[in-house]
mmCIF file of C-alpha atoms and ligand atoms in Angstrom:
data_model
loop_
_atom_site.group_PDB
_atom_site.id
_atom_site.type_symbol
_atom_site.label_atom_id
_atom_site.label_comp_id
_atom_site.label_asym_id
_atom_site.label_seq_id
_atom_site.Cartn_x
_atom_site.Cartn_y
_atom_site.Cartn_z
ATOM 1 C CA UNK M 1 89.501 122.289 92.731
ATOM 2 C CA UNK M 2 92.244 122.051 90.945
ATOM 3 C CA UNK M 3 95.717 119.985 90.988
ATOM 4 C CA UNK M 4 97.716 122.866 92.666
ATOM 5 C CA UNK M 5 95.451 123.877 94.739
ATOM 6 C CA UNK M 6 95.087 120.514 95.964
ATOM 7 C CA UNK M 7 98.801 120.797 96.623
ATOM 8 C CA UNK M 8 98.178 123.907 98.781
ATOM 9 C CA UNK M 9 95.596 122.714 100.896
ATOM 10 C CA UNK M 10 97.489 119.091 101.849
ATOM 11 C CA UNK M 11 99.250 120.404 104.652
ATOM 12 C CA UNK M 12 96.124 122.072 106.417
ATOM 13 C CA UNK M 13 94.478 118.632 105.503
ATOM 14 C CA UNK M 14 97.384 116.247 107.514
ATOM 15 C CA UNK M 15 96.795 118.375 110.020
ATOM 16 C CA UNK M 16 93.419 118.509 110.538
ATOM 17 C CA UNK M 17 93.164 121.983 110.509
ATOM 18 C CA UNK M 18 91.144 122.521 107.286
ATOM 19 C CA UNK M 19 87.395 123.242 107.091
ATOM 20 C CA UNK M 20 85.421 119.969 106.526
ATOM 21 C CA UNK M 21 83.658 122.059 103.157
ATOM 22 C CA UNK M 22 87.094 122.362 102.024
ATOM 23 C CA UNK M 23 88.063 118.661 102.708
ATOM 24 C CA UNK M 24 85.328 117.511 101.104
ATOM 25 C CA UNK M 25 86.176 119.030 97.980
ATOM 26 C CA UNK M 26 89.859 118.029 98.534
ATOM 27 C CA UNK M 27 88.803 114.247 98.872
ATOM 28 C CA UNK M 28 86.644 114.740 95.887
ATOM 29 C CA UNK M 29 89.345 115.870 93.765
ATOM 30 C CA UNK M 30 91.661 112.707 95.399
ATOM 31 C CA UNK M 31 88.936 110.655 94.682
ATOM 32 C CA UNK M 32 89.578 111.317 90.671
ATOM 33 C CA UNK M 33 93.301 112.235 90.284
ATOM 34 C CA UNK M 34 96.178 109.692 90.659
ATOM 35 C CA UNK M 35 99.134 112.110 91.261
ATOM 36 C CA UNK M 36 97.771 113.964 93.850
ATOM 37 C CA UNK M 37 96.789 110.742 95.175
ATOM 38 C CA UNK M 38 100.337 109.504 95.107
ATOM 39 C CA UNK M 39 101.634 113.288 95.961
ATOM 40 C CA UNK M 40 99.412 113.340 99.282
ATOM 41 C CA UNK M 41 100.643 109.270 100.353
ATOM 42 C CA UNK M 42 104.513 110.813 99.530
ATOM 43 C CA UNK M 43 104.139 113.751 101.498
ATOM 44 C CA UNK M 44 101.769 112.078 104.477
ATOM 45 C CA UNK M 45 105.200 109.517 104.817
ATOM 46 C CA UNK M 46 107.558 112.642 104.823
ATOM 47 C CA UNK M 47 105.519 114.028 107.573
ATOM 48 C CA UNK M 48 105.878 110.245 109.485
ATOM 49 C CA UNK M 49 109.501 110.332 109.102
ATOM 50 C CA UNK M 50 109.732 113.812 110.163
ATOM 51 C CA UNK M 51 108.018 113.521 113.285
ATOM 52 C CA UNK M 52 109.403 109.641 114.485
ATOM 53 C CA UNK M 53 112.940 110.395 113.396
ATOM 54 C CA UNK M 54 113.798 113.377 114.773
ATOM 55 C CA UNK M 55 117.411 113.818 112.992
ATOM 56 C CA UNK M 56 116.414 112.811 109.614
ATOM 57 C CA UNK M 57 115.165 116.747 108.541
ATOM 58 C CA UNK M 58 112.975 116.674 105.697
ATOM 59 C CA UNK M 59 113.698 119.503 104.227
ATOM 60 C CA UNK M 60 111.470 122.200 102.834
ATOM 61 C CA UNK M 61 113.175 122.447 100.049
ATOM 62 C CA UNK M 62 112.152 118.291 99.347
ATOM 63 C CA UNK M 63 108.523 119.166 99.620
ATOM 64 C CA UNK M 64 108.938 122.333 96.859
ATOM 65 C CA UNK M 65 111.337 119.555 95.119
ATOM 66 C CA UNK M 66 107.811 117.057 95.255
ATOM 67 C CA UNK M 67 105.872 119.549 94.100
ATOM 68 C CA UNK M 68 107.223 120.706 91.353
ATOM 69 C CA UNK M 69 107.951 117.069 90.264
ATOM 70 C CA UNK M 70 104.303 116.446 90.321
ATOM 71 C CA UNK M 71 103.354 119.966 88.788
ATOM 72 C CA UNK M 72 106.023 119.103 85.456
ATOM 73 C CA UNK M 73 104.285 116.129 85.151
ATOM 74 C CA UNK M 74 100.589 117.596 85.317
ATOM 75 C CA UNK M 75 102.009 119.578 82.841
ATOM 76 C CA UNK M 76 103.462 117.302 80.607
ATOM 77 C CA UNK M 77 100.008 114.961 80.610
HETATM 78 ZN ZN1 ZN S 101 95.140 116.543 91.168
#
């Protein structure tokens, strides 16, 4: 699996709706790779805010923003 589609896959993950094959290999790839590490404990705390704080929106447009953060920087290593 690779880095983005690690990305892909995090939202089906948080929500439990992801075939256990597929989160295997997802928690492999965690397992071995820091920024999605850090990109899956960013957007797990988005999701927290988003659902206890009703009136703070987390924008789409923040989670593309996260991702392509953490895509540049796969990019740059
Ligand atoms: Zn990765």
């Amino acid at each position: 699996m690779t880095c983005r589609e690690a990305i892909d896959v995090l939202a089906d993950y948080l929500d439990g709706t992801m075939p256990s094959d597929v989160a295997a290999e997802l928690e492999r790839h965690l397992a071995e790779c820091a920024p999605c590490r850090a990109y899956l404990a960013t957007y797990r705390k988005t999701r927290e805010l988003g659902t206890t704080a009703a009136r703070v929106e987390m924008p789409e447009e923040m989670q593309v923003r996260l991702r392509r953060f953490l895509i540049d920087r796969l990019r740059a290593v």
